[in-house]
Every structure is written in structure tokens, then in C-alpha cells.
PDB file of C-alpha atoms in Angstrom:
ATOM      1  CA  UNK A   1     -39.059  55.099 -13.934  1.00  0.00           C
ATOM      2  CA  UNK A   2     -38.757  55.925 -17.523  1.00  0.00           C
ATOM      3  CA  UNK A   3     -38.744  59.321 -19.182  1.00  0.00           C
ATOM      4  CA  UNK A   4     -42.143  58.862 -20.776  1.00  0.00           C
ATOM      5  CA  UNK A   5     -43.640  58.425 -17.267  1.00  0.00           C
ATOM      6  CA  UNK A   6     -41.780  61.517 -15.937  1.00  0.00           C
ATOM      7  CA  UNK A   7     -43.035  63.679 -18.765  1.00  0.00           C
ATOM      8  CA  UNK A   8     -46.554  62.264 -18.568  1.00  0.00           C
ATOM      9  CA  UNK A   9     -46.511  63.306 -14.755  1.00  0.00           C
ATOM     10  CA  UNK A  10     -45.241  66.820 -15.492  1.00  0.00           C
ATOM     11  CA  UNK A  11     -47.910  67.140 -18.145  1.00  0.00           C
ATOM     12  CA  UNK A  12     -50.796  66.098 -15.634  1.00  0.00           C
ATOM     13  CA  UNK A  13     -49.211  68.517 -12.966  1.00  0.00           C
ATOM     14  CA  UNK A  14     -49.047  71.368 -15.426  1.00  0.00           C
ATOM     15  CA  UNK A  15     -52.664  70.737 -16.799  1.00  0.00           C
ATOM     16  CA  UNK A  16     -54.084  70.766 -13.176  1.00  0.00           C
ATOM     17  CA  UNK A  17     -52.155  74.125 -12.583  1.00  0.00           C
ATOM     18  CA  UNK A  18     -53.588  75.529 -15.723  1.00  0.00           C
ATOM     19  CA  UNK A  19     -57.142  74.334 -15.100  1.00  0.00           C
ATOM     20  CA  UNK A  20     -56.953  75.735 -11.564  1.00  0.00           C
ATOM     21  CA  UNK A  21     -56.304  79.298 -13.107  1.00  0.00           C
ATOM     22  CA  UNK A  22     -58.847  78.759 -15.834  1.00  0.00           C
ATOM     23  CA  UNK A  23     -61.493  78.149 -13.227  1.00  0.00           C
ATOM     24  CA  UNK A  24     -60.264  80.623 -10.669  1.00  0.00           C
ATOM     25  CA  UNK A  25     -59.680  83.730 -13.040  1.00  0.00           C
ATOM     26  CA  UNK A  26     -63.242  84.152 -14.279  1.00  0.00           C
ATOM     27  CA  UNK A  27     -64.516  83.955 -10.721  1.00  0.00           C
ATOM     28  CA  UNK A  28     -62.184  86.788  -9.760  1.00  0.00           C
ATOM     29  CA  UNK A  29     -63.649  88.730 -12.768  1.00  0.00           C
ATOM     30  CA  UNK A  30     -67.199  88.192 -11.331  1.00  0.00           C
ATOM     31  CA  UNK A  31     -66.174  89.777  -8.034  1.00  0.00           C
ATOM     32  CA  UNK A  32     -64.047  92.565  -9.825  1.00  0.00           C
ATOM     33  CA  UNK A  33     -67.415  93.555 -11.556  1.00  0.00           C
ATOM     34  CA  UNK A  34     -68.856  94.288  -8.352  1.00  0.00           C
ATOM     35  CA  UNK A  35     -66.512  96.985  -7.136  1.00  0.00           C
ATOM     36  CA  UNK A  36     -65.947 100.563  -8.533  1.00  0.00           C
ATOM     37  CA  UNK A  37     -63.284 101.085 -11.035  1.00  0.00           C
ATOM     38  CA  UNK A  38     -60.149 102.725  -9.458  1.00  0.00           C
ATOM     39  CA  UNK A  39     -61.281 101.711  -5.843  1.00  0.00           C
ATOM     40  CA  UNK A  40     -58.931 100.074  -3.545  1.00  0.00           C
ATOM     41  CA  UNK A  41     -60.622  96.752  -4.069  1.00  0.00           C
ATOM     42  CA  UNK A  42     -60.312  97.018  -7.865  1.00  0.00           C
ATOM     43  CA  UNK A  43     -56.762  97.705  -7.480  1.00  0.00           C
ATOM     44  CA  UNK A  44     -56.196  94.549  -5.310  1.00  0.00           C
ATOM     45  CA  UNK A  45     -58.218  92.425  -7.821  1.00  0.00           C
ATOM     46  CA  UNK A  46     -55.947  93.744 -10.607  1.00  0.00           C
ATOM     47  CA  UNK A  47     -52.846  92.569  -8.724  1.00  0.00           C
ATOM     48  CA  UNK A  48     -54.389  89.175  -8.010  1.00  0.00           C
ATOM     49  CA  UNK A  49     -55.449  88.724 -11.625  1.00  0.00           C
ATOM     50  CA  UNK A  50     -52.187  89.657 -13.105  1.00  0.00           C
ATOM     51  CA  UNK A  51     -50.225  87.419 -10.819  1.00  0.00           C
ATOM     52  CA  UNK A  52     -52.390  84.591 -11.406  1.00  0.00           C
ATOM     53  CA  UNK A  53     -52.310  84.973 -14.917  1.00  0.00           C
ATOM     54  CA  UNK A  54     -48.562  85.616 -15.457  1.00  0.00           C
ATOM     55  CA  UNK A  55     -47.123  83.543 -12.615  1.00  0.00           C
ATOM     56  CA  UNK A  56     -49.368  80.493 -12.897  1.00  0.00           C
ATOM     57  CA  UNK A  57     -51.486  80.217 -15.753  1.00  0.00           C
ATOM     58  CA  UNK A  58     -49.070  81.289 -18.665  1.00  0.00           C
ATOM     59  CA  UNK A  59     -46.296  79.059 -17.382  1.00  0.00           C
ATOM     60  CA  UNK A  60     -48.685  76.063 -16.879  1.00  0.00           C
ATOM     61  CA  UNK A  61     -50.134  76.581 -20.324  1.00  0.00           C
ATOM     62  CA  UNK A  62     -46.770  76.534 -21.926  1.00  0.00           C
ATOM     63  CA  UNK A  63     -45.545  73.573 -19.859  1.00  0.00           C
ATOM     64  CA  UNK A  64     -48.866  71.572 -20.859  1.00  0.00           C
ATOM     65  CA  UNK A  65     -48.286  72.204 -24.614  1.00  0.00           C
ATOM     66  CA  UNK A  66     -44.438  71.320 -24.352  1.00  0.00           C
ATOM     67  CA  UNK A  67     -44.975  68.113 -22.214  1.00  0.00           C
ATOM     68  CA  UNK A  68     -48.180  67.181 -24.290  1.00  0.00           C
ATOM     69  CA  UNK A  69     -46.132  67.773 -27.534  1.00  0.00           C
ATOM     70  CA  UNK A  70     -43.561  65.280 -26.327  1.00  0.00           C
ATOM     71  CA  UNK A  71     -46.170  62.746 -25.453  1.00  0.00           C
ATOM     72  CA  UNK A  72     -47.919  63.161 -28.750  1.00  0.00           C
ATOM     73  CA  UNK A  73     -44.717  62.253 -30.541  1.00  0.00           C
ATOM     74  CA  UNK A  74     -43.633  59.500 -28.044  1.00  0.00           C
ATOM     75  CA  UNK A  75     -47.079  57.797 -28.135  1.00  0.00           C
ATOM     76  CA  UNK A  76     -47.791  58.242 -32.092  1.00  0.00           C
ATOM     77  CA  UNK A  77     -51.397  59.143 -31.546  1.00  0.00           C
ATOM     78  CA  UNK A  78     -51.710  61.776 -34.314  1.00  0.00           C
ATOM     79  CA  UNK A  79     -53.968  59.750 -36.479  1.00  0.00           C
ATOM     80  CA  UNK A  80     -56.275  58.563 -33.761  1.00  0.00           C
ATOM     81  CA  UNK A  81     -59.888  60.186 -33.953  1.00  0.00           C
ATOM     82  CA  UNK A  82     -60.159  60.633 -30.233  1.00  0.00           C
ATOM     83  CA  UNK A  83     -56.820  62.585 -30.186  1.00  0.00           C
ATOM     84  CA  UNK A  84     -58.173  65.053 -32.805  1.00  0.00           C
ATOM     85  CA  UNK A  85     -61.203  65.857 -30.569  1.00  0.00           C
ATOM     86  CA  UNK A  86     -58.845  66.348 -27.545  1.00  0.00           C
ATOM     87  CA  UNK A  87     -56.483  68.446 -29.606  1.00  0.00           C
ATOM     88  CA  UNK A  88     -59.334  70.625 -30.811  1.00  0.00           C
ATOM     89  CA  UNK A  89     -60.544  71.035 -27.162  1.00  0.00           C
ATOM     90  CA  UNK A  90     -57.019  71.986 -25.874  1.00  0.00           C
ATOM     91  CA  UNK A  91     -56.827  74.663 -28.771  1.00  0.00           C
ATOM     92  CA  UNK A  92     -60.187  75.997 -27.693  1.00  0.00           C
ATOM     93  CA  UNK A  93     -58.877  75.845 -23.994  1.00  0.00           C
ATOM     94  CA  UNK A  94     -56.001  78.172 -25.269  1.00  0.00           C
ATOM     95  CA  UNK A  95     -58.164  80.415 -26.913  1.00  0.00           C
ATOM     96  CA  UNK A  96     -60.257  80.843 -23.768  1.00  0.00           C
ATOM     97  CA  UNK A  97     -57.104  81.588 -21.865  1.00  0.00           C
ATOM     98  CA  UNK A  98     -56.085  84.178 -24.374  1.00  0.00           C
ATOM     99  CA  UNK A  99     -59.632  85.708 -24.177  1.00  0.00           C
ATOM    100  CA  UNK A 100     -59.250  85.794 -20.198  1.00  0.00           C
ATOM    101  CA  UNK A 101     -55.914  87.721 -20.808  1.00  0.00           C
ATOM    102  CA  UNK A 102     -57.638  90.247 -22.917  1.00  0.00           C
ATOM    103  CA  UNK A 103     -60.330  90.805 -20.268  1.00  0.00           C
ATOM    104  CA  UNK A 104     -57.579  91.254 -17.664  1.00  0.00           C
ATOM    105  CA  UNK A 105     -56.102  93.944 -19.782  1.00  0.00           C
ATOM    106  CA  UNK A 106     -59.663  95.636 -20.045  1.00  0.00           C
ATOM    107  CA  UNK A 107     -59.907  95.404 -16.121  1.00  0.00           C
ATOM    108  CA  UNK A 108     -56.345  96.855 -15.852  1.00  0.00           C
ATOM    109  CA  UNK A 109     -57.470  99.829 -17.940  1.00  0.00           C
ATOM    110  CA  UNK A 110     -60.693 100.248 -16.128  1.00  0.00           C
ATOM    111  CA  UNK A 111     -62.438  99.595 -19.315  1.00  0.00           C
ATOM    112  CA  UNK A 112     -64.200  96.377 -18.807  1.00  0.00           C
ATOM    113  CA  UNK A 113     -67.681  96.194 -20.558  1.00  0.00           C
ATOM    114  CA  UNK A 114     -68.590  92.546 -19.660  1.00  0.00           C
ATOM    115  CA  UNK A 115     -70.981  91.779 -16.945  1.00  0.00           C
ATOM    116  CA  UNK A 116     -71.003  89.311 -14.012  1.00  0.00           C
ATOM    117  CA  UNK A 117     -73.249  87.042 -15.896  1.00  0.00           C
ATOM    118  CA  UNK A 118     -70.924  86.820 -18.830  1.00  0.00           C
ATOM    119  CA  UNK A 119     -68.116  85.851 -16.612  1.00  0.00           C
ATOM    120  CA  UNK A 120     -70.303  83.354 -14.694  1.00  0.00           C
ATOM    121  CA  UNK A 121     -71.094  81.650 -18.114  1.00  0.00           C
ATOM    122  CA  UNK A 122     -67.471  81.954 -19.347  1.00  0.00           C
ATOM    123  CA  UNK A 123     -66.388  80.165 -16.219  1.00  0.00           C
ATOM    124  CA  UNK A 124     -68.158  76.899 -17.452  1.00  0.00           C
ATOM    125  CA  UNK A 125     -66.224  76.730 -20.697  1.00  0.00           C
ATOM    126  CA  UNK A 126     -62.882  75.196 -19.347  1.00  0.00           C
ATOM    127  CA  UNK A 127     -65.045  72.743 -17.310  1.00  0.00           C
ATOM    128  CA  UNK A 128     -66.921  71.510 -20.367  1.00  0.00           C
ATOM    129  CA  UNK A 129     -63.687  71.285 -22.341  1.00  0.00           C
ATOM    130  CA  UNK A 130     -61.937  69.514 -19.465  1.00  0.00           C
ATOM    131  CA  UNK A 131     -64.685  66.816 -19.312  1.00  0.00           C
ATOM    132  CA  UNK A 132     -64.502  66.209 -23.091  1.00  0.00           C
ATOM    133  CA  UNK A 133     -60.657  65.991 -22.872  1.00  0.00           C
ATOM    134  CA  UNK A 134     -60.634  63.621 -19.947  1.00  0.00           C
ATOM    135  CA  UNK A 135     -63.167  61.324 -21.707  1.00  0.00           C
ATOM    136  CA  UNK A 136     -61.403  61.330 -24.821  1.00  0.00           C
ATOM    137  CA  UNK A 137     -58.053  60.332 -23.235  1.00  0.00           C
ATOM    138  CA  UNK A 138     -59.356  57.805 -20.893  1.00  0.00           C
ATOM    139  CA  UNK A 139     -62.212  56.116 -22.863  1.00  0.00           C
ATOM    140  CA  UNK A 140     -60.709  56.646 -26.366  1.00  0.00           C
ATOM    141  CA  UNK A 141     -64.192  56.246 -27.898  1.00  0.00           C
ATOM    142  CA  UNK A 142     -62.984  56.198 -31.439  1.00  0.00           C
TER     143      UNK A 142
END
């Protein structure tokens, strides 16, 4: 077993963890929209959302970038077209992560202005990006 395989495995594990959070947190927001601000249920959602973001999503995102950076360097793919598309999608995934963190702060302050429908639609963004990323890495169409 070489170091490249170990790092690649850790990258895949961190991506799976990050994606799980990116798919679950907007669903929590959908349900959080249904409860009254300040209610017992709202306070429970706040704890769940904070723990998911801070204990799972943030470390998984950081690990994904660190391990991915190593793989980029080791594989020498910076000049390949498919990689540019993948990198753009990863940047957009990171932006969506940051937006979810901002929405969490709004829920924390009982100041959410977004609807359930907004979060249902937002929930599809990581899925679409993931499909593009996987296709680029596996098929390498250009």
C-alpha cells in the first residue's frame, strides 16, 4: 500500500462525510422552518444543526481540500480540462457549504427569512455538483 492510495482513500472518506452533511443540513432546515422560533423543537434543531456543521461538515470539508490538494499535486492534473470543471464544482460546493453556515446562524438568532421551498431546492445543489464531479473524475471527458 503506497501513500497515494492511503491519501486517496482518506479523500474519498472525507468527501462522503462532507456530502452526507451537505445533503442532510438543508433537510434539517426544511423541518426547522415548520416550528415556531424559540420553541423547544426549534432549540433542538439548533443543537443538531450546529453539531452537524461543526463536528462533521467543517472537518470533512477541510480534510477533503487537504487530501485533494495532495492528490492534485501527486497526480499532476492541473492542466487537464476535466479537472478544471471538477475544481469549479468543488469551489461551488464550498460556497454552498458557507451559505448553509450563514443560514444556520440566521436560525440560531431566530431570524431565518427563507422558506421550506427554498431549502428543498437548495438541497439539490450539492447533488447536482456531486454528479458532475464524479462524472469528471471517472469519465474524464476532456
